[in-house]
Amino acid sequence: MDDHTAELNKRIELLEKKLLEKETGALSLKDSEKRYRRLFESAKDGILILDAETGMVVDANPFLLQLLGYTYEALCGQYIWDLGVFKDIAASKDAFRTLQDNEYIRYEDLPLETREGQPIAVEFVSNVYLVDHSKVIQCNIRDITANKRAKTERKQLMAAIEQVGEGIVMTDAQGIIQFVNPAFKRITGYRGREAVGQNSRILKSGVQDEQFYHDLWSTISGGDTWSGRMVNRHKDGTFYTDETTISPVRDASDRIVNYVAVKRDITEHLRLAAQFQQAQKLEAVGLLAGGVAHDYNNMLTVILCYAELALRKVAPSHPLRADLEEIIKAARCSADITKQLLAFARKQTISPEVLNLNRNVESMLTMLKRLIGEDIDLAWMPEAGLWHVKMDPVQVDQILANLCVNARDAIADVGKITIETGNALFDEAYCAYNSGFVAGEYVMLAVSDDGCGMNKETIDKIFEPFFTSKDMGKGTGLGLSTVYGIVKQNNGFINVYSEPEKGTTFKIYLARDTAQAVATPREAMVEIPMSRGETVLVVEDEPSILIVEKTMLEELGYRVLAAGTADEALKLAREHAGGLRLVVTDVVMPKMNGRELATRLQSLYPDI
Ligand SMILES: Nc1ncnc2c1ncn2[C@@H]1O[C@H](COP(=O)(O)OP(=O)(O)OP(=O)(O)O)[C@@H](O)[C@H]1O
Ligand SMILES: [Mg+2]
């Protein structure tokens, strides 16, 4: 081979090499272009390519076309400001300049509208760069509509959770608290950061047994919702009742990852309901007791009167005398009980007067001291300027006697009983908290002792007739029932505060009476007035009682006119107008009551 040939070969080789280089270069360029095209086509973000000089759409990927609702043909070749879609960034040629002049622009939340007018939100990023000596603007458009909606919903949901009255707790699958809302703090006393990270058993009160919690956990860990009531412990140690619903929360693979509990504190609701129920129960028992006691009382009067009549007829040495005396004793005892029942049933016949309770208490002090004995101090704390009440003074005495005897019995050996009066004002808020109370001005009468006190179970029953903790023969269980009935009959209220070993306070509230004149306490009449032969009109609708009253009065030497009805009484009064001095009448009678009859008789015959 000569030099020339060698040179030629070398050149050919070089040429071939260059050709090959060019071919592979073109090939790899094609390759990479293909690759980029694929990326562009399959991107899950919208990509828009604009001619940076003219603002004309050069290219758009399928994702963007779908997002905006355009076909490739409808979009490409258009000026961006003619599309309408991008009116917020390129409404005009002038507005487009911002994109042109900035190498990089980013809008985090750009509102757009699709071709059909559907509002969407996008994240928008534009870049300006050179391609084949010409400038293009590449816009990357990410659809954040769903994301944004989820965020808004989450915000709304959180606002709702923060504001609901129910306590909401979220725990992990092990019961470790992860989230609580503000109502949870109100109910339990634990602030969010105190509760989060703790096991939900910080609320355990110990009132429910292990079986209870075991059942609860097996329900929720089995995938079911648990609802029920439980007593929980507040951060300050007090107990409250909670109505709770606990539901499991599952992840995408159906695994339980959280529990959500919704809690409502129903302590207050239960307390008011119990107060109401208690009042209803006493009302029902009162109705029953009142009905029975009324008839019973009549029959006992008959028994007692005939026994007394019989006793008058037997000589002091007669063997029947002792038997009759026993009958009388038993009948009196039964009559006492029925009278207390009548008081409980608010069926006591009363003559209300305007009273200053301080005076009534003072007139009773000597008697009360004798009643409670020497080992117990009696403190008297009257309020100066005490408002007046209107009630029967006999009932005030009954209240005081019953409460003081109870206080005495509660004190084992030495102790102190305090009687106190005061003026009290109840507002609506107080009445909302105390079922049955009515707002207004009241006079308070309180009796306290430092005796044995009572537990809650006892307190719940004390006003029930025949409830007693005393030994057989010591207590009938009618004292507080009587007090309760009297207070209710006078539209008053009664509150009890007591704790075992700490003593007891009964507070009675009676409506203020605004009248000025006050009746002075009277001494009880004991002497039975014997007759000087006067005529008495007796009115009684119960025939057996009428007969017995007639007989008794005749025994006392009166001349008796007996009437079974008010009409009959008026007729008899007319016939005997001159000689009639006294009328004894039943108060509760059909058609016309005793008080009305008395007023009618008095207006007809002023001498009676
Ligand atoms: N001050 C008090 N301290 C402690 N317990 C009291 C007090 N007052 C009443 N109780 C409780 O309430 C019960 C009912 O009282 P209530 O006055 O109605 O009946 P009683 O005193 O047992 O019998 P009675 O009054 O008919 O003789 C009492 O047996 C007692 O257990
Ligand atoms: Mg008593």
Short mmCIF file of N, CA, C and O in Angstrom, two decimals, residues 218-330:
data_model
loop_
_atom_site.label_atom_id
_atom_site.label_comp_id
_atom_site.label_asym_id
_atom_site.label_seq_id
_atom_site.Cartn_x
_atom_site.Cartn_y
_atom_site.Cartn_z
N SER A 218 -63.82 -5.87 74.94
CA SER A 218 -64.02 -6.94 73.97
C SER A 218 -65.02 -6.50 72.90
O SER A 218 -64.94 -6.92 71.76
N THR A 219 -65.95 -5.61 73.27
CA THR A 219 -66.89 -5.09 72.27
C THR A 219 -66.14 -4.24 71.23
O THR A 219 -66.26 -4.48 70.03
N ILE A 220 -65.37 -3.28 71.71
CA ILE A 220 -64.75 -2.35 70.75
C ILE A 220 -63.59 -2.99 70.00
O ILE A 220 -63.40 -2.74 68.82
N SER A 221 -62.83 -3.85 70.68
CA SER A 221 -61.72 -4.46 69.95
C SER A 221 -62.24 -5.50 68.96
O SER A 221 -61.56 -5.86 68.00
N GLY A 222 -63.49 -5.95 69.18
CA GLY A 222 -64.12 -6.84 68.21
C GLY A 222 -64.72 -6.07 67.04
O GLY A 222 -65.35 -6.66 66.18
N GLY A 223 -64.59 -4.76 67.08
CA GLY A 223 -65.03 -3.97 65.94
C GLY A 223 -66.41 -3.36 66.10
O GLY A 223 -66.93 -2.73 65.18
N ASP A 224 -67.04 -3.55 67.26
CA ASP A 224 -68.37 -2.98 67.47
C ASP A 224 -68.31 -1.70 68.28
O ASP A 224 -67.32 -1.42 68.93
N THR A 225 -69.42 -0.96 68.22
CA THR A 225 -69.53 0.26 69.01
C THR A 225 -70.09 -0.07 70.37
O THR A 225 -71.01 -0.88 70.49
N TRP A 226 -69.54 0.54 71.39
CA TRP A 226 -70.05 0.34 72.76
C TRP A 226 -70.72 1.62 73.22
O TRP A 226 -70.17 2.71 73.05
N SER A 227 -71.94 1.51 73.79
CA SER A 227 -72.57 2.69 74.39
C SER A 227 -73.03 2.33 75.78
O SER A 227 -73.49 1.21 76.01
N GLY A 228 -72.93 3.28 76.66
CA GLY A 228 -73.41 3.02 78.01
C GLY A 228 -73.04 4.14 78.95
O GLY A 228 -72.49 5.15 78.54
N ARG A 229 -73.39 3.90 80.21
CA ARG A 229 -73.08 4.89 81.24
C ARG A 229 -71.95 4.38 82.09
O ARG A 229 -71.86 3.19 82.33
N MET A 230 -71.12 5.28 82.54
CA MET A 230 -70.14 4.88 83.52
C MET A 230 -69.82 6.05 84.44
O MET A 230 -69.96 7.20 84.08
N VAL A 231 -69.46 5.67 85.65
CA VAL A 231 -69.05 6.69 86.61
C VAL A 231 -67.55 6.85 86.45
O VAL A 231 -66.81 5.87 86.51
N ASN A 232 -67.10 8.07 86.20
CA ASN A 232 -65.69 8.34 86.04
C ASN A 232 -65.20 9.30 87.11
O ASN A 232 -65.99 9.92 87.80
N ARG A 233 -63.86 9.41 87.17
CA ARG A 233 -63.28 10.28 88.18
C ARG A 233 -62.72 11.54 87.52
O ARG A 233 -61.94 11.49 86.58
N HIS A 234 -63.18 12.68 88.02
CA HIS A 234 -62.68 13.98 87.58
C HIS A 234 -61.26 14.15 88.11
O HIS A 234 -60.87 13.51 89.08
N LYS A 235 -60.50 15.05 87.48
CA LYS A 235 -59.13 15.30 87.93
C LYS A 235 -59.09 15.69 89.41
O LYS A 235 -58.17 15.33 90.14
N ASP A 236 -60.14 16.41 89.85
CA ASP A 236 -60.15 16.84 91.26
C ASP A 236 -60.61 15.75 92.21
O ASP A 236 -60.78 15.98 93.41
N GLY A 237 -60.86 14.55 91.67
CA GLY A 237 -61.19 13.42 92.54
C GLY A 237 -62.68 13.15 92.66
O GLY A 237 -63.08 12.09 93.13
N THR A 238 -63.52 14.12 92.26
CA THR A 238 -64.96 13.88 92.36
C THR A 238 -65.41 12.93 91.26
O THR A 238 -64.73 12.78 90.24
N PHE A 239 -66.54 12.30 91.49
CA PHE A 239 -67.08 11.36 90.51
C PHE A 239 -68.16 12.04 89.68
O PHE A 239 -68.85 12.92 90.17
N TYR A 240 -68.28 11.63 88.45
CA TYR A 240 -69.37 12.12 87.62
C TYR A 240 -69.85 10.98 86.74
O TYR A 240 -69.13 10.01 86.53
N THR A 241 -71.09 11.10 86.26
CA THR A 241 -71.63 10.04 85.40
C THR A 241 -71.58 10.51 83.95
O THR A 241 -71.95 11.63 83.64
N ASP A 242 -71.14 9.60 83.14
CA ASP A 242 -70.79 9.89 81.77
C ASP A 242 -71.63 8.99 80.88
O ASP A 242 -71.71 7.80 81.14
N GLU A 243 -72.28 9.56 79.85
CA GLU A 243 -72.93 8.70 78.87
C GLU A 243 -71.96 8.64 77.69
O GLU A 243 -71.66 9.68 77.11
N THR A 244 -71.46 7.46 77.38
CA THR A 244 -70.35 7.35 76.45
C THR A 244 -70.68 6.43 75.28
O THR A 244 -71.36 5.42 75.44
N THR A 245 -70.17 6.82 74.11
CA THR A 245 -70.21 5.92 72.94
C THR A 245 -68.77 5.80 72.45
O THR A 245 -68.12 6.80 72.23
N ILE A 246 -68.29 4.57 72.34
CA ILE A 246 -66.92 4.37 71.85
C ILE A 246 -66.97 3.56 70.56
O ILE A 246 -67.59 2.50 70.52
N SER A 247 -66.35 4.09 69.53
CA SER A 247 -66.34 3.38 68.25
C SER A 247 -64.92 3.15 67.79
O SER A 247 -64.07 4.01 67.94
N PRO A 248 -64.68 1.96 67.20
CA PRO A 248 -63.36 1.71 66.63
C PRO A 248 -63.19 2.42 65.29
O PRO A 248 -64.17 2.61 64.58
N VAL A 249 -61.97 2.83 64.99
CA VAL A 249 -61.67 3.46 63.70
C VAL A 249 -60.68 2.56 62.99
O VAL A 249 -59.66 2.16 63.57
N ARG A 250 -60.96 2.22 61.72
CA ARG A 250 -60.10 1.30 60.99
C ARG A 250 -59.31 2.03 59.92
O ARG A 250 -59.76 3.04 59.39
N ASP A 251 -58.15 1.47 59.58
CA ASP A 251 -57.39 2.05 58.47
C ASP A 251 -57.79 1.36 57.17
O ASP A 251 -58.70 0.52 57.16
N ALA A 252 -57.08 1.69 56.07
CA ALA A 252 -57.46 1.17 54.76
C ALA A 252 -57.42 -0.35 54.72
O ALA A 252 -58.19 -0.99 54.01
N SER A 253 -56.52 -0.92 55.51
CA SER A 253 -56.42 -2.39 55.48
C SER A 253 -57.31 -3.04 56.54
O SER A 253 -57.11 -4.18 56.92
N ASP A 254 -58.31 -2.23 57.04
CA ASP A 254 -59.32 -2.77 57.94
C ASP A 254 -58.81 -3.08 59.36
O ASP A 254 -59.47 -3.75 60.13
N ARG A 255 -57.63 -2.60 59.66
CA ARG A 255 -57.07 -2.82 60.99
C ARG A 255 -57.59 -1.72 61.91
O ARG A 255 -57.69 -0.56 61.49
N ILE A 256 -57.93 -2.05 63.17
CA ILE A 256 -58.36 -1.00 64.10
C ILE A 256 -57.12 -0.23 64.55
O ILE A 256 -56.17 -0.80 65.10
N VAL A 257 -57.12 1.08 64.27
CA VAL A 257 -55.96 1.88 64.63
C VAL A 257 -56.27 2.87 65.75
O VAL A 257 -55.39 3.30 66.49
N ASN A 258 -57.55 3.24 65.86
CA ASN A 258 -57.94 4.22 66.88
C ASN A 258 -59.29 3.84 67.48
O ASN A 258 -60.03 3.07 66.89
N TYR A 259 -59.58 4.45 68.63
CA TYR A 259 -60.94 4.44 69.16
C TYR A 259 -61.35 5.87 69.39
O TYR A 259 -60.55 6.69 69.85
N VAL A 260 -62.60 6.16 69.05
CA VAL A 260 -63.12 7.50 69.32
C VAL A 260 -64.25 7.38 70.32
O VAL A 260 -65.17 6.59 70.14
N ALA A 261 -64.15 8.16 71.38
CA ALA A 261 -65.21 8.15 72.39
C ALA A 261 -65.88 9.51 72.43
O ALA A 261 -65.22 10.55 72.40
N VAL A 262 -67.22 9.48 72.46
CA VAL A 262 -67.99 10.71 72.63
C VAL A 262 -68.65 10.62 73.99
O VAL A 262 -69.33 9.64 74.29
N LYS A 263 -68.40 11.64 74.83
CA LYS A 263 -68.88 11.56 76.22
C LYS A 263 -69.77 12.74 76.57
O LYS A 263 -69.49 13.86 76.20
N ARG A 264 -70.83 12.42 77.30
CA ARG A 264 -71.71 13.49 77.78
C ARG A 264 -71.84 13.34 79.29
O ARG A 264 -72.19 12.27 79.78
N ASP A 265 -71.55 14.41 80.00
CA ASP A 265 -71.66 14.39 81.45
C ASP A 265 -73.14 14.54 81.83
O ASP A 265 -73.75 15.57 81.57
N ILE A 266 -73.72 13.49 82.42
CA ILE A 266 -75.15 13.55 82.74
C ILE A 266 -75.39 13.61 84.24
O ILE A 266 -76.50 13.39 84.71
N THR A 267 -74.35 13.92 85.00
CA THR A 267 -74.47 13.97 86.46
C THR A 267 -75.60 14.91 86.89
O THR A 267 -76.46 14.54 87.69
N GLU A 268 -75.56 16.10 86.32
CA GLU A 268 -76.53 17.12 86.70
C GLU A 268 -77.95 16.69 86.31
O GLU A 268 -78.89 16.82 87.08
N HIS A 269 -78.03 16.14 85.12
CA HIS A 269 -79.32 15.66 84.62
C HIS A 269 -79.88 14.57 85.56
O HIS A 269 -81.05 14.59 85.93
N LEU A 270 -79.00 13.66 85.96
CA LEU A 270 -79.44 12.56 86.84
C LEU A 270 -79.88 13.10 88.20
O LEU A 270 -80.85 12.65 88.77
N ARG A 271 -79.13 14.11 88.69
CA ARG A 271 -79.44 14.66 90.00
C ARG A 271 -80.83 15.32 89.98
O ARG A 271 -81.65 15.08 90.86
N LEU A 272 -81.09 16.11 88.95
CA LEU A 272 -82.39 16.78 88.85
C LEU A 272 -83.51 15.76 88.66
O LEU A 272 -84.57 15.88 89.26
N ALA A 273 -83.22 14.75 87.84
CA ALA A 273 -84.23 13.72 87.60
C ALA A 273 -84.55 12.99 88.90
O ALA A 273 -85.72 12.70 89.20
N ALA A 274 -83.51 12.72 89.70
CA ALA A 274 -83.72 12.02 90.97
C ALA A 274 -84.53 12.89 91.93
O ALA A 274 -85.44 12.41 92.60
N GLN A 275 -84.20 14.19 91.96
CA GLN A 275 -84.95 15.12 92.80
C GLN A 275 -86.42 15.10 92.42
O GLN A 275 -87.31 15.03 93.26
N PHE A 276 -86.64 15.16 91.11
CA PHE A 276 -88.00 15.20 90.61
C PHE A 276 -88.74 13.91 90.94
O PHE A 276 -89.87 13.91 91.42
N GLN A 277 -88.03 12.80 90.72
CA GLN A 277 -88.63 11.49 90.97
C GLN A 277 -89.00 11.34 92.44
O GLN A 277 -90.06 10.82 92.79
N GLN A 278 -88.10 11.82 93.30
CA GLN A 278 -88.32 11.74 94.74
C GLN A 278 -89.59 12.51 95.10
O GLN A 278 -90.43 12.02 95.85
N ALA A 279 -89.71 13.72 94.54
CA ALA A 279 -90.89 14.54 94.82
C ALA A 279 -92.16 13.85 94.31
O ALA A 279 -93.18 13.83 95.00
N GLN A 280 -92.05 13.23 93.13
CA GLN A 280 -93.20 12.51 92.57
C GLN A 280 -93.62 11.36 93.46
O GLN A 280 -94.79 11.12 93.68
N LYS A 281 -92.60 10.66 93.95
CA LYS A 281 -92.88 9.48 94.78
C LYS A 281 -93.59 9.91 96.06
O LYS A 281 -94.60 9.32 96.45
N LEU A 282 -93.06 10.97 96.69
CA LEU A 282 -93.67 11.44 97.93
C LEU A 282 -95.10 11.93 97.68
O LEU A 282 -95.98 11.76 98.50
N GLU A 283 -95.28 12.52 96.50
CA GLU A 283 -96.60 13.00 96.12
C GLU A 283 -97.59 11.82 96.06
O GLU A 283 -98.68 11.88 96.61
N ALA A 284 -97.14 10.75 95.40
CA ALA A 284 -98.01 9.57 95.24
C ALA A 284 -98.29 8.92 96.58
O ALA A 284 -99.44 8.59 96.89
N VAL A 285 -97.24 8.76 97.38
CA VAL A 285 -97.43 8.15 98.70
C VAL A 285 -98.36 9.02 99.54
O VAL A 285 -99.22 8.52 100.27
N GLY A 286 -98.19 10.33 99.41
CA GLY A 286 -99.01 11.27 100.16
C GLY A 286 -100.48 11.13 99.83
O GLY A 286 -101.34 11.13 100.71
N LEU A 287 -100.73 10.96 98.53
CA LEU A 287 -102.11 10.81 98.07
C LEU A 287 -102.75 9.57 98.70
O LEU A 287 -103.87 9.60 99.21
N LEU A 288 -101.98 8.49 98.64
CA LEU A 288 -102.45 7.22 99.20
C LEU A 288 -102.67 7.34 100.71
O LEU A 288 -103.74 7.02 101.24
N ALA A 289 -101.62 7.86 101.39
CA ALA A 289 -101.68 7.95 102.84
C ALA A 289 -102.82 8.86 103.26
O ALA A 289 -103.55 8.55 104.22
N GLY A 290 -102.99 9.96 102.52
CA GLY A 290 -104.04 10.91 102.87
C GLY A 290 -105.42 10.28 102.80
O GLY A 290 -106.25 10.46 103.68
N GLY A 291 -105.63 9.50 101.73
CA GLY A 291 -106.91 8.84 101.54
C GLY A 291 -107.22 7.89 102.67
O GLY A 291 -108.31 7.92 103.26
N VAL A 292 -106.25 7.06 103.00
CA VAL A 292 -106.45 6.06 104.04
C VAL A 292 -106.62 6.76 105.40
O VAL A 292 -107.53 6.44 106.16
N ALA A 293 -105.74 7.73 105.64
CA ALA A 293 -105.72 8.36 106.96
C ALA A 293 -107.03 9.08 107.27
O ALA A 293 -107.48 9.09 108.42
N HIS A 294 -107.62 9.66 106.25
CA HIS A 294 -108.86 10.41 106.49
C HIS A 294 -109.95 9.49 107.05
O HIS A 294 -110.56 9.78 108.08
N ASP A 295 -110.16 8.35 106.37
CA ASP A 295 -111.19 7.41 106.82
C ASP A 295 -110.83 6.80 108.16
O ASP A 295 -111.66 6.63 109.05
N TYR A 296 -109.53 6.49 108.27
CA TYR A 296 -109.03 5.88 109.50
C TYR A 296 -109.27 6.78 110.69
O TYR A 296 -109.69 6.36 111.75
N ASN A 297 -108.99 8.05 110.47
CA ASN A 297 -109.11 9.03 111.55
C ASN A 297 -110.56 9.11 112.04
O ASN A 297 -110.81 9.15 113.24
N ASN A 298 -111.48 9.07 111.10
CA ASN A 298 -112.88 9.10 111.48
C ASN A 298 -113.24 7.91 112.36
O ASN A 298 -113.86 8.05 113.41
N MET A 299 -112.81 6.73 111.92
CA MET A 299 -113.15 5.51 112.67
C MET A 299 -112.51 5.53 114.05
O MET A 299 -113.11 5.12 115.04
N LEU A 300 -111.28 6.05 114.12
CA LEU A 300 -110.59 6.10 115.41
C LEU A 300 -111.29 7.05 116.36
O LEU A 300 -111.40 6.79 117.56
N THR A 301 -111.82 8.14 115.79
CA THR A 301 -112.56 9.08 116.63
C THR A 301 -113.76 8.37 117.25
O THR A 301 -114.06 8.52 118.44
N VAL A 302 -114.43 7.56 116.43
CA VAL A 302 -115.59 6.82 116.93
C VAL A 302 -115.18 5.86 118.05
O VAL A 302 -115.77 5.84 119.13
N ILE A 303 -114.10 5.09 117.78
CA ILE A 303 -113.63 4.12 118.78
C ILE A 303 -113.29 4.84 120.10
O ILE A 303 -113.73 4.44 121.19
N LEU A 304 -112.53 5.92 119.94
CA LEU A 304 -112.06 6.66 121.10
C LEU A 304 -113.23 7.23 121.91
O LEU A 304 -113.27 7.12 123.14
N CYS A 305 -114.16 7.81 121.21
CA CYS A 305 -115.28 8.45 121.90
C CYS A 305 -116.14 7.44 122.65
O CYS A 305 -116.49 7.64 123.80
N TYR A 306 -116.45 6.32 121.96
CA TYR A 306 -117.28 5.31 122.63
C TYR A 306 -116.54 4.72 123.82
O TYR A 306 -117.12 4.46 124.86
N ALA A 307 -115.25 4.52 123.68
CA ALA A 307 -114.48 3.96 124.79
C ALA A 307 -114.49 4.93 125.97
O ALA A 307 -114.64 4.52 127.12
N GLU A 308 -114.38 6.23 125.66
CA GLU A 308 -114.40 7.21 126.74
C GLU A 308 -115.77 7.29 127.40
O GLU A 308 -115.88 7.41 128.62
N LEU A 309 -116.81 7.18 126.55
CA LEU A 309 -118.16 7.17 127.11
C LEU A 309 -118.36 5.97 128.02
O LEU A 309 -118.89 6.08 129.13
N ALA A 310 -117.86 4.83 127.54
CA ALA A 310 -117.99 3.60 128.35
C ALA A 310 -117.24 3.74 129.66
O ALA A 310 -117.72 3.32 130.73
N LEU A 311 -116.06 4.37 129.58
CA LEU A 311 -115.23 4.52 130.77
C LEU A 311 -115.95 5.34 131.85
O LEU A 311 -115.85 5.06 133.04
N ARG A 312 -116.68 6.37 131.38
CA ARG A 312 -117.42 7.19 132.32
C ARG A 312 -118.49 6.39 133.07
O ARG A 312 -118.92 6.76 134.15
N LYS A 313 -118.95 5.31 132.38
CA LYS A 313 -120.08 4.55 132.95
C LYS A 313 -119.63 3.46 133.90
O LYS A 313 -120.46 2.86 134.57
N VAL A 314 -118.33 3.10 133.92
CA VAL A 314 -117.92 2.02 134.83
C VAL A 314 -117.25 2.61 136.07
O VAL A 314 -116.54 3.62 135.98
N ALA A 315 -117.47 1.97 137.14
CA ALA A 315 -116.94 2.44 138.43
C ALA A 315 -115.42 2.25 138.45
O ALA A 315 -114.91 1.36 137.78
N PRO A 316 -114.70 3.05 139.26
CA PRO A 316 -113.24 2.99 139.31
C PRO A 316 -112.70 1.60 139.62
O PRO A 316 -111.63 1.22 139.16
N SER A 317 -113.49 0.79 140.34
CA SER A 317 -112.99 -0.52 140.74
C SER A 317 -113.35 -1.62 139.74
O SER A 317 -112.91 -2.75 139.85
N HIS A 318 -114.14 -1.27 138.72
CA HIS A 318 -114.65 -2.28 137.79
C HIS A 318 -113.51 -2.90 136.98
O HIS A 318 -112.64 -2.18 136.49
N PRO A 319 -113.50 -4.25 136.83
CA PRO A 319 -112.42 -4.91 136.08
C PRO A 319 -112.34 -4.48 134.61
O PRO A 319 -111.29 -4.59 133.98
N LEU A 320 -113.46 -4.01 134.03
CA LEU A 320 -113.45 -3.58 132.62
C LEU A 320 -112.65 -2.29 132.40
O LEU A 320 -112.23 -1.96 131.30
N ARG A 321 -112.46 -1.55 133.46
CA ARG A 321 -111.83 -0.22 133.37
C ARG A 321 -110.44 -0.27 132.70
O ARG A 321 -110.15 0.49 131.79
N ALA A 322 -109.64 -1.23 133.19
CA ALA A 322 -108.27 -1.35 132.65
C ALA A 322 -108.30 -1.66 131.16
O ALA A 322 -107.52 -1.09 130.37
N ASP A 323 -109.22 -2.53 130.75
CA ASP A 323 -109.34 -2.87 129.33
C ASP A 323 -109.69 -1.64 128.51
O ASP A 323 -109.12 -1.37 127.46
N LEU A 324 -110.69 -0.89 129.03
CA LEU A 324 -111.11 0.30 128.31
C LEU A 324 -109.97 1.31 128.20
O LEU A 324 -109.76 1.93 127.16
N GLU A 325 -109.22 1.43 129.28
CA GLU A 325 -108.08 2.36 129.25
C GLU A 325 -107.05 1.95 128.20
O GLU A 325 -106.48 2.79 127.51
N GLU A 326 -106.85 0.63 128.05
CA GLU A 326 -105.93 0.15 127.01
C GLU A 326 -106.45 0.48 125.62
O GLU A 326 -105.69 0.88 124.72
N ILE A 327 -107.77 0.31 125.45
CA ILE A 327 -108.37 0.63 124.14
C ILE A 327 -108.14 2.11 123.82
O ILE A 327 -107.72 2.48 122.72
N ILE A 328 -108.38 2.93 124.84
CA ILE A 328 -108.21 4.38 124.64
C ILE A 328 -106.76 4.72 124.30
O ILE A 328 -106.48 5.49 123.38
N LYS A 329 -105.82 4.09 125.02
CA LYS A 329 -104.40 4.36 124.78
C LYS A 329 -104.01 4.00 123.33
O LYS A 329 -103.37 4.79 122.63
N ALA A 330 -104.44 2.80 122.94
CA ALA A 330 -104.09 2.34 121.60
C ALA A 330 -104.74 3.22 120.54
O ALA A 330 -104.12 3.57 119.53
#
